[in-house]
Tab-separated table of C-alpha atoms in Angstrom:
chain	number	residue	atom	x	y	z
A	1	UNK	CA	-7.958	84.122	95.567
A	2	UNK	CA	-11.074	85.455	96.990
A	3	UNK	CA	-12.066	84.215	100.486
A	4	UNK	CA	-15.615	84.827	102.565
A	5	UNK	CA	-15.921	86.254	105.791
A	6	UNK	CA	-18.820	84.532	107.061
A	7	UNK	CA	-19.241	82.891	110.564
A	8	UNK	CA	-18.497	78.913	109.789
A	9	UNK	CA	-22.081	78.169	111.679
A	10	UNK	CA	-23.913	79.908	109.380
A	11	UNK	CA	-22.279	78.565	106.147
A	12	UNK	CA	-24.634	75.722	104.422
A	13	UNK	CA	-21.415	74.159	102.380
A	14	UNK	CA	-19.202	72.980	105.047
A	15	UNK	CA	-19.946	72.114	108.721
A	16	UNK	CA	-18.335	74.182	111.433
A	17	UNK	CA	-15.685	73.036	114.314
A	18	UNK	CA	-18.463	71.050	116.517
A	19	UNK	CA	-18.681	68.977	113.804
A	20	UNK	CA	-15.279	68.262	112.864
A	21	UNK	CA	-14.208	67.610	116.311
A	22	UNK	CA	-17.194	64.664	116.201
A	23	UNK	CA	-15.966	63.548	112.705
A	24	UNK	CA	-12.504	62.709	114.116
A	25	UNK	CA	-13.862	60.884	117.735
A	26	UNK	CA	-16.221	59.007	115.677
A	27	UNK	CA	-13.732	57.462	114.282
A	28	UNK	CA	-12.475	55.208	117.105
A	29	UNK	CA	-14.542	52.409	117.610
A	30	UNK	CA	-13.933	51.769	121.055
A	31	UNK	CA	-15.085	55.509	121.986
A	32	UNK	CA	-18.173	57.088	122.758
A	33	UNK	CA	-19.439	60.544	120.988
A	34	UNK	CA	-21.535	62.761	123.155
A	35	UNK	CA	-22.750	66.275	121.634
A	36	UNK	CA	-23.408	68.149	124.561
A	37	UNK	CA	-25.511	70.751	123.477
A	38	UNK	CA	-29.623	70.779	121.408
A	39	UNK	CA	-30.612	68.035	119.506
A	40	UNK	CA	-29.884	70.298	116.626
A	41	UNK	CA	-26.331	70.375	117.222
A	42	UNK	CA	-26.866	66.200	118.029
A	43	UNK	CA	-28.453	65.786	114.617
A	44	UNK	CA	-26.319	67.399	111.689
A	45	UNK	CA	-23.089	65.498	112.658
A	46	UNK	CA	-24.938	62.045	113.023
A	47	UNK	CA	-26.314	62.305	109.262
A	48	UNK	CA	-23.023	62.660	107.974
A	49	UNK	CA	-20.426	60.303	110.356
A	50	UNK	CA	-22.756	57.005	109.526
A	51	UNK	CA	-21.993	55.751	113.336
A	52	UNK	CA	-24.105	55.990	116.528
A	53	UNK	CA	-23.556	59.075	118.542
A	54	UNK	CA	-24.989	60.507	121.625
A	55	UNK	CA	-26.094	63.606	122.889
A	56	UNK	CA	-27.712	65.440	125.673
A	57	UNK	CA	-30.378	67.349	124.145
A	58	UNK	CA	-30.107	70.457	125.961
A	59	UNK	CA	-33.811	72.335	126.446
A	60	UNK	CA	-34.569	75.362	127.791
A	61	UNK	CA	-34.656	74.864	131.804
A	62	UNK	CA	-31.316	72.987	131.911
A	63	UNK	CA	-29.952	76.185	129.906
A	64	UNK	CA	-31.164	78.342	132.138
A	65	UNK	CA	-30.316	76.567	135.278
A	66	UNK	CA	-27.246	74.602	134.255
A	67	UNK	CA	-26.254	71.881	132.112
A	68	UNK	CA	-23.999	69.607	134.344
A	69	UNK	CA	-26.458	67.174	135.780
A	70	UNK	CA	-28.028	66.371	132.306
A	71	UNK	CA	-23.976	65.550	130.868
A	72	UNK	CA	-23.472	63.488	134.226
A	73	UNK	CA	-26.625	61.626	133.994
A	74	UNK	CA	-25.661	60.991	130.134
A	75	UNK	CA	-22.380	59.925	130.936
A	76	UNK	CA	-23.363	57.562	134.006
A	77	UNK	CA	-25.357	55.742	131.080
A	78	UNK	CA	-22.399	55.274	129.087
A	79	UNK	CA	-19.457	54.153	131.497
A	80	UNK	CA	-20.609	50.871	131.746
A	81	UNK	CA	-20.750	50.144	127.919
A	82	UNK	CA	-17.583	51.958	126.662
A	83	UNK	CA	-14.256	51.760	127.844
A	84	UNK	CA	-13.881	55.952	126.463
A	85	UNK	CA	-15.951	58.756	126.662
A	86	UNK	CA	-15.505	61.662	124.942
A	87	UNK	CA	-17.676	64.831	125.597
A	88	UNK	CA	-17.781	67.638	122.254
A	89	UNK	CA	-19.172	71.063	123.864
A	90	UNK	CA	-21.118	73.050	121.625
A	91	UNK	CA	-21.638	76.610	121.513
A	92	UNK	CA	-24.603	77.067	124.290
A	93	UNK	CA	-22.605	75.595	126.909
A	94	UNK	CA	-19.364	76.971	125.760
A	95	UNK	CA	-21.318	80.449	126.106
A	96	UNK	CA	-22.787	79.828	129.506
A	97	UNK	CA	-18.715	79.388	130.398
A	98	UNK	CA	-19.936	75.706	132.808
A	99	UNK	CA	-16.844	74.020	134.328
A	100	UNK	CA	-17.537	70.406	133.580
A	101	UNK	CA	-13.723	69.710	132.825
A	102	UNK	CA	-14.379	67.846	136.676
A	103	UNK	CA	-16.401	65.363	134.851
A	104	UNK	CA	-13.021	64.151	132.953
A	105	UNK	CA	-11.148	63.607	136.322
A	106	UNK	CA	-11.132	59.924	136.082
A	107	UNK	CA	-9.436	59.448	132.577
A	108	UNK	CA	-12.350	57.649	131.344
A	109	UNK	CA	-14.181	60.933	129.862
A	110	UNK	CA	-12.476	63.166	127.182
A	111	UNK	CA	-13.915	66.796	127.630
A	112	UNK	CA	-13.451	68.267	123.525
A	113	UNK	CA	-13.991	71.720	123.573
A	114	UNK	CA	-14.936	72.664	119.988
A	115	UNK	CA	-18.318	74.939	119.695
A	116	UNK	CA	-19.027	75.996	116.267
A	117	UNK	CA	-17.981	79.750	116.708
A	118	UNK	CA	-14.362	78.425	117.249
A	119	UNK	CA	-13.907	77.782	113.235
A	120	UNK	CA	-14.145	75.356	110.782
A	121	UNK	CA	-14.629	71.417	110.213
A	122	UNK	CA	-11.106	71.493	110.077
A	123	UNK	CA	-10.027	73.620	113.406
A	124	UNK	CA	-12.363	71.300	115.233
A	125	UNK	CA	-10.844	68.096	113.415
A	126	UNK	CA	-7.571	69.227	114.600
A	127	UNK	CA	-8.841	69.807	118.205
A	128	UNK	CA	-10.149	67.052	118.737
A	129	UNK	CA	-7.298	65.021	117.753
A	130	UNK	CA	-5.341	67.192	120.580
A	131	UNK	CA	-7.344	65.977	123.090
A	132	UNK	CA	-6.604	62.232	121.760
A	133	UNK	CA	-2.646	62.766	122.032
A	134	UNK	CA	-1.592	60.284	119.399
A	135	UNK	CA	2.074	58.909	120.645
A	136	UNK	CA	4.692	57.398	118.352
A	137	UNK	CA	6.278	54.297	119.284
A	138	UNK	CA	9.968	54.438	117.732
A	139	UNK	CA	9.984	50.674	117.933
A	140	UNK	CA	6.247	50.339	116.395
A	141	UNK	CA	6.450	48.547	112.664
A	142	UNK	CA	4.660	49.633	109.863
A	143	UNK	CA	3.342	52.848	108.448
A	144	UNK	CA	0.299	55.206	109.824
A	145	UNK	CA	-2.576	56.102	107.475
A	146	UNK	CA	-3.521	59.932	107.592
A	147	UNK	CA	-6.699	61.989	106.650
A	148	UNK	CA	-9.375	59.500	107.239
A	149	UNK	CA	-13.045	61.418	108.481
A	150	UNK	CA	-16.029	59.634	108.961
A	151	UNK	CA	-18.231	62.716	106.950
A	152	UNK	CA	-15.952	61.719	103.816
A	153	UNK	CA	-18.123	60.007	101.358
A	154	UNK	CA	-14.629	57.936	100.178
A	155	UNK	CA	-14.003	57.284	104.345
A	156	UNK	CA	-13.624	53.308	104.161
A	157	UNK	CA	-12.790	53.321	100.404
A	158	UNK	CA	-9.723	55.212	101.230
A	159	UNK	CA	-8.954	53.566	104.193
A	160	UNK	CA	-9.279	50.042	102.044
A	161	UNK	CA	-7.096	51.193	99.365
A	162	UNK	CA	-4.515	52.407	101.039
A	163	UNK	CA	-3.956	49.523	103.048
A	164	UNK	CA	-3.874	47.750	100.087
A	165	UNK	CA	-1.022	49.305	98.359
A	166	UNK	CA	0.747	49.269	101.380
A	167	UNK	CA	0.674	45.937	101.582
A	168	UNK	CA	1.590	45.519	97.997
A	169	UNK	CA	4.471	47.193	98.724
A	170	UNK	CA	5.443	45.500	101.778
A	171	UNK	CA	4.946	48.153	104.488
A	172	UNK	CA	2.127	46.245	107.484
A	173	UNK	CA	-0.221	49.163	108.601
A	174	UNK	CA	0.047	50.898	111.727
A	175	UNK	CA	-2.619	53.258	113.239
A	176	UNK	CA	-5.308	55.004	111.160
A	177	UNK	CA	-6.129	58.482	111.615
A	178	UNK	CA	-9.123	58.357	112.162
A	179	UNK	CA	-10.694	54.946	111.741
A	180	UNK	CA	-9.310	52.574	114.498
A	181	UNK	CA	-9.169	51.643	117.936
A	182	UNK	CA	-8.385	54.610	121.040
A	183	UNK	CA	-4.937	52.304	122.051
A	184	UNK	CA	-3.842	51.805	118.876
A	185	UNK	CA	-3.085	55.874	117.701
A	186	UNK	CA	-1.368	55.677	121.212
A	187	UNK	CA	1.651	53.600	120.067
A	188	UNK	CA	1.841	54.806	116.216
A	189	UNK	CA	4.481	53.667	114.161
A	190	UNK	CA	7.156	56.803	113.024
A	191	UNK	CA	6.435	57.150	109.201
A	192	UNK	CA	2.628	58.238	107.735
A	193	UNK	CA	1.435	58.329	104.737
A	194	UNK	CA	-1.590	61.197	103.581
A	195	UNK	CA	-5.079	60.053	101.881
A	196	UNK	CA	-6.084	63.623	102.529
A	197	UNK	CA	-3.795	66.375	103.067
A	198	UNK	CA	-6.295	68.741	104.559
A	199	UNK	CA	-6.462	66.568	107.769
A	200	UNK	CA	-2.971	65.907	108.456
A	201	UNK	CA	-2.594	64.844	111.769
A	202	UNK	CA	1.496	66.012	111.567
A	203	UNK	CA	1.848	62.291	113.465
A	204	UNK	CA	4.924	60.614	112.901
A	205	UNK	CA	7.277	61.822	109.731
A	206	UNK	CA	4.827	62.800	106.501
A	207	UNK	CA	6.270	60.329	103.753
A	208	UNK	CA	3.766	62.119	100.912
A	209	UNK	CA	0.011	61.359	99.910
A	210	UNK	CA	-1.776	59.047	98.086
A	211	UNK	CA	-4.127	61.281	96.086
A	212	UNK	CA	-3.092	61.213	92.352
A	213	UNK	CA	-0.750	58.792	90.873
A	214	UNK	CA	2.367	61.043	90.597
A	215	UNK	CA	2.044	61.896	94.500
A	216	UNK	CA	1.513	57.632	94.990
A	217	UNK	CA	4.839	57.369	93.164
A	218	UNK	CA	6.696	59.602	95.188
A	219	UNK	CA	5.468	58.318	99.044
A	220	UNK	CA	6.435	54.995	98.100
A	221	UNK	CA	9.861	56.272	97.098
A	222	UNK	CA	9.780	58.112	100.279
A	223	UNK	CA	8.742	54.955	101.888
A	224	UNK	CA	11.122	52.513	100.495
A	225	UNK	CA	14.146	55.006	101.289
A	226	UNK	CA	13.108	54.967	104.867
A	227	UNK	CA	11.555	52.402	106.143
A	228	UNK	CA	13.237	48.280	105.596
A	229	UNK	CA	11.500	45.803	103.529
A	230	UNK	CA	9.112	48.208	101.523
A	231	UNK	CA	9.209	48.054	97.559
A	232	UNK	CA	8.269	50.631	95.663
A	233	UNK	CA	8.365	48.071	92.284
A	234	UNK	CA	5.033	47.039	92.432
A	235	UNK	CA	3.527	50.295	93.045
A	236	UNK	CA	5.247	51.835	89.965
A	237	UNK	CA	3.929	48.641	88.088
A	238	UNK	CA	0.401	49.721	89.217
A	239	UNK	CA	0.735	53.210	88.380
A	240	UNK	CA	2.257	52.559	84.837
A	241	UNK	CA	-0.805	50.277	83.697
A	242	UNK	CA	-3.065	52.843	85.103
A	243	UNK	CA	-1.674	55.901	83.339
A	244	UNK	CA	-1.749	53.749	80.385
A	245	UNK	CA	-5.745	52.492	80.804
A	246	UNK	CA	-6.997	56.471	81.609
A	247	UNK	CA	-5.248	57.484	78.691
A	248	UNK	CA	-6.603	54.854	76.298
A	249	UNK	CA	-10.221	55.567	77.459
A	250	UNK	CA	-10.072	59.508	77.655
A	251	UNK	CA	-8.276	59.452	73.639
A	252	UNK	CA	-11.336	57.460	72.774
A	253	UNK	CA	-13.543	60.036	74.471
A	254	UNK	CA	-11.872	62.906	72.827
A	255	UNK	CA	-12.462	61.146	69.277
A	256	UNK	CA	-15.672	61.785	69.779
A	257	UNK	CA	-16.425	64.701	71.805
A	258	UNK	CA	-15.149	67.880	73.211
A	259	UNK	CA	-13.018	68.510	76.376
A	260	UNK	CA	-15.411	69.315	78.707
A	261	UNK	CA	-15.607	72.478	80.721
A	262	UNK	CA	-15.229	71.796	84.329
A	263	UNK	CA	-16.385	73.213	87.831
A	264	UNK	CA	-15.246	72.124	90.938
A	265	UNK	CA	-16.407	72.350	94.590
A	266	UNK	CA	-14.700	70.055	97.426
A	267	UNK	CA	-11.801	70.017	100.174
A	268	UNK	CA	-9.086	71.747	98.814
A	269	UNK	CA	-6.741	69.009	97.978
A	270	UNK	CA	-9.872	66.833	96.519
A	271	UNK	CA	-10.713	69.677	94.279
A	272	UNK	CA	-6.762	69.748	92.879
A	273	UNK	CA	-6.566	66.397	92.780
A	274	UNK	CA	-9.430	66.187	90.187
A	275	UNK	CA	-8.457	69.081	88.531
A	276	UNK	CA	-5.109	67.911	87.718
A	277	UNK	CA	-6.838	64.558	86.428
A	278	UNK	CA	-9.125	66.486	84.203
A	279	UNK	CA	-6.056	68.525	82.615
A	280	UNK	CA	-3.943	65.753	82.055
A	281	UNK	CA	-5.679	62.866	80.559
A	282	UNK	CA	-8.880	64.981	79.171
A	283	UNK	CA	-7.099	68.519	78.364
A	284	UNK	CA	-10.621	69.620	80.237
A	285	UNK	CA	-11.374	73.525	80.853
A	286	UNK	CA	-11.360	74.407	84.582
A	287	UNK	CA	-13.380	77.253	84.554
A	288	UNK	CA	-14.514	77.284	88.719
A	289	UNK	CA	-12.855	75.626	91.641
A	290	UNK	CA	-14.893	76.243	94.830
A	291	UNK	CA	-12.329	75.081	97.649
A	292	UNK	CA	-14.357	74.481	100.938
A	293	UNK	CA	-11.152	75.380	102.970
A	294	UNK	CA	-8.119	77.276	102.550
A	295	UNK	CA	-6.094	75.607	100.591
A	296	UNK	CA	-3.363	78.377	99.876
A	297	UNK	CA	-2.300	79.655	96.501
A	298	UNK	CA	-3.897	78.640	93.511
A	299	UNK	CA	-5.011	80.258	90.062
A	300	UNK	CA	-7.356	82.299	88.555
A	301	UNK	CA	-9.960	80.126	89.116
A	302	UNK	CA	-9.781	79.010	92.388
A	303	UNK	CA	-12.439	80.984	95.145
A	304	UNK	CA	-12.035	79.489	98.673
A	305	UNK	CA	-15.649	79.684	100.058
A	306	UNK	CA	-18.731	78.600	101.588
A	307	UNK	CA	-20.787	80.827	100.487
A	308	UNK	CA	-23.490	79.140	98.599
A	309	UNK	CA	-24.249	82.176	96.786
A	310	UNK	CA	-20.755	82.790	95.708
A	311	UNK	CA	-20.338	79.188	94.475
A	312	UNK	CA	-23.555	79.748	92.543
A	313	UNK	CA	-22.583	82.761	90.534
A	314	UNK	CA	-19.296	81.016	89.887
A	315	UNK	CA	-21.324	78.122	88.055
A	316	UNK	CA	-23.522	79.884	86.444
A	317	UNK	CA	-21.419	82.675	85.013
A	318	UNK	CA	-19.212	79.801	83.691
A	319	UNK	CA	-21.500	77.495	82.416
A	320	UNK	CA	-20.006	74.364	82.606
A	321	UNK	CA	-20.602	70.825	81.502
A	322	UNK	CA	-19.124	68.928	84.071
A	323	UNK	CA	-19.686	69.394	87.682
A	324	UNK	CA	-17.917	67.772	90.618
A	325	UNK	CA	-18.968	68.576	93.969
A	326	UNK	CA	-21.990	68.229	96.900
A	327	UNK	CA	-26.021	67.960	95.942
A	328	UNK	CA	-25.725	72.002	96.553
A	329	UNK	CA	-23.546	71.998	93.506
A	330	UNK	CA	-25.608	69.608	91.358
A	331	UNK	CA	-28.864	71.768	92.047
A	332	UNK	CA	-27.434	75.080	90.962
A	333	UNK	CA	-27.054	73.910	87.199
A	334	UNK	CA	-29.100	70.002	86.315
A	335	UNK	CA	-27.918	70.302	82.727
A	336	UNK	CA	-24.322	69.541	83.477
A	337	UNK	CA	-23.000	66.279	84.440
A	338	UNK	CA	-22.567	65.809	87.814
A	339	UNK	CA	-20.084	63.586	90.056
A	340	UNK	CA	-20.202	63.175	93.654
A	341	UNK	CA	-17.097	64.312	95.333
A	342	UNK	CA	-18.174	65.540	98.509
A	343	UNK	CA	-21.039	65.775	101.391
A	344	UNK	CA	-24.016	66.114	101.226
A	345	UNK	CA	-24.659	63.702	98.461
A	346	UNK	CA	-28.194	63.464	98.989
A	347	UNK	CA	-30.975	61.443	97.067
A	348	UNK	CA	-28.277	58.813	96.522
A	349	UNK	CA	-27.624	55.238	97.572
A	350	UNK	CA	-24.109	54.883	98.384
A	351	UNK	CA	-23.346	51.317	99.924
A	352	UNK	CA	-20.229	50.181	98.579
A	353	UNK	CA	-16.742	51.275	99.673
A	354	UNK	CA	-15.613	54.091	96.786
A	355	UNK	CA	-12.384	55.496	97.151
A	356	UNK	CA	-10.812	58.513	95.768
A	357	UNK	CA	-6.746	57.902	96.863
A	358	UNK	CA	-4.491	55.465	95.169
A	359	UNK	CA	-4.927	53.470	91.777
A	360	UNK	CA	-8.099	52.397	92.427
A	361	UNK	CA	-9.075	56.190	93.220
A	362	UNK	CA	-7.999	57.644	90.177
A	363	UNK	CA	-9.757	55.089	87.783
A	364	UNK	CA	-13.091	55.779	89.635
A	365	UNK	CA	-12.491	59.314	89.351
A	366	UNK	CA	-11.917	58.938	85.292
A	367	UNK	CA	-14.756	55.894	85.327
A	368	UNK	CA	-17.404	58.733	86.840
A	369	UNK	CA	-16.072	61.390	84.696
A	370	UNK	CA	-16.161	59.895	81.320
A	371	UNK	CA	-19.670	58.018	81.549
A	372	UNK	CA	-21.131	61.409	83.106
A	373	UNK	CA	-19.865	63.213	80.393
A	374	UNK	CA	-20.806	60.488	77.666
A	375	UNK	CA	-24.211	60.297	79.226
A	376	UNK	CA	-25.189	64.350	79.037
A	377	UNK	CA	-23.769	64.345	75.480
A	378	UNK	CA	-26.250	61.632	74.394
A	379	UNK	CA	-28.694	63.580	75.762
A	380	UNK	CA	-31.748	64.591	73.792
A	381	UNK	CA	-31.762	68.529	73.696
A	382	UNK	CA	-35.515	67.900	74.776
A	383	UNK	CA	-34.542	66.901	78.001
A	384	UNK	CA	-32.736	69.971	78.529
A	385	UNK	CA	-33.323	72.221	82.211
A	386	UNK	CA	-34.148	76.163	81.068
A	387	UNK	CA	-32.334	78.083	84.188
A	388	UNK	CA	-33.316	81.604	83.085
């Protein structure tokens, strides 16, 4: 596996720590975001978390003579309207090395210390949710949901889903990591369940993840072996008419066209995920997967990167039909077919709730997959892109 050494800020495929840390507070409904840094470091995490933020909008004289009075002023217009505060420092004021940790002496104001240079989306995910402290309540019923981000394009989708097949099976929901209310990740319940396994929040015991039907079939094993009252029946049910409906569709596919050849560029455990899909039901080629994070061993063609240029050669030198991935990916080669599986997705209208985890994740997966593919092999050979 080949990994890049570049500084997360300066990567275009994947946001840096500053960003993950908002991505995670965002979450909480009953909290208020506030960037404290330029309105450059304000704007790139509000066009991906789809929620209103704040910031402070650092300019040059507040730089140069200090930045505290602009964050209290900021702050003194939120106190009144939220019951949480929670302050992300980015990498000027991080630099300048400010004390403003007295502005958090109240308990009302969460100072998140997560500047860009720190690491990745993920390192700042992680730190943020530190500075939350999520507690389990032994007594609490019900099962947490894990790995839900607000710059995930499948964010409610995921969220819906997987509340629904715990239901199904019995289990009430507990907190949501991270798409619920400040109190309620403060008395979780002791069992969680994964929609993403790259954002664990290691929160109560990990029962197993709900991306990819064998992995569903296993958690609610998991589940019903430890926790009263869940059944793990219906969830079985689900997953046997499922495997059954994919395979009808791709066999009618492959009557009539070729496996296609596939490159892939997401979270690690999104990109494996729809790799293993692609294998199973559509023997497809995967000739590139471009994992955003590190996402440990893997094969041949697995690059963990965000390097656009890397990801670039990778598609190009492989040619491939299908591509799953960002807008970056889909611009590199137009003549494949193209499904969205992570941000930016740009030039798109994206209102309803999709989700990539569970039953309903997998058949929009396969639904995306096959009509992409069906649609790019009806097309004309007129309408072909010339990328020489």
């Amino acid at each position: 596996m080949q990994n890049d050494q570049h500084t997360p800020c300066e990567n275009p495929l994947w946001p840096c720590a500053m960003t993950g840390a908002v991505a995670c507070l965002s979450g909480f409904e009953d909290l208020a975001v506030v960037v404290h840094g330029s309105s450059g470091c304000y704007f790139y995490p509000a066009s991906l978390v789809g929620v209103p933020i704040h910031g402070t909008f650092l300019v040059e004289n507040e730089i140069i003579f200090g930045t505290e009075s602009r964050l209290a002023e900021v702050i003194r217009e939120l106190e009144d309207r939220y019951p949480r505060i929670a302050v992300v420092n980015t990498c000027v004021p991080a630099i300048m090395g400010e004390d403003i940790g007295a502005l958090a002496s109240d308990g009302q104001v969460l100072i998140v210390d997560s500047p860009g240079f720190l690491g990745d989306f993920e390192a700042g995910y992680c730190r943020a949710l530190a500075v939350i402290a999520p507690e389990v309540d032994p007594d609490a019923a019900g099962v947490n949901i894990d790995g839900i981000c607000r710059t995930d394009p499948f964010c409610r989708g995921n969220a819906i889903e997987a509340r629904r097949l715990l239901n199904l099976a019995g289990a009430p929901v507990a907190a949501t990591f991270c798409l619920d209310r400040y109190d309620a990740v403060h008395r979780a319940a002791p069992f969680t369940v994964g929609t993403n396994p790259d954002l664990a929040s290691g929160v109560g015991m990990a029962c197993g993840s709900l991306l990819g039907l064998d992995a569903i079939g296993e958690t609610f094993q998991a589940l019903a072996a430890e926790v009263d009252g869940v059944d793990a029946r219906p969830i079985a049910e689900e997953i046997a008419w499922t495997d059954a409906r994919i395979t009808r569709a791709c066999e009618k596919y492959l009557r009539r066209f070729d496996p296609p050849r596939v490159a892939i560029a997401a979270w690690g455990s999104y990109a494996a995920f729809a790799a293993d899909l692609l294998d199973r039901y559509l023997g497809a080629d995967i000739a590139c997967i471009a994992a955003r994070n590190d996402s440990g061993a893997g094969s041949g063609a697995l690059v963990q990167t965000t390097d656009l240029s890397v990801v670039r050669d990778r598609i190009r030198n492989t040619e491939p039909d299908l591509i799953l991935g960002s807008s970056y990916e889909r611009a590199i080669d137009p003549r494949a077919a193209f499904v969205g599986l992570t941000s930016p997705l740009r030039g798109r209208v994206l209102l309803s709730s999709r989700t990539l985890v569970g039953i309903e994740g997998a058949l929009w997966l396969m639904d995306e997959v096959l009509n992409a593919c069906i649609n790019r092999n009806r097309r004309p050979e007129s309408e072909s892109v010339d990328l020489s």
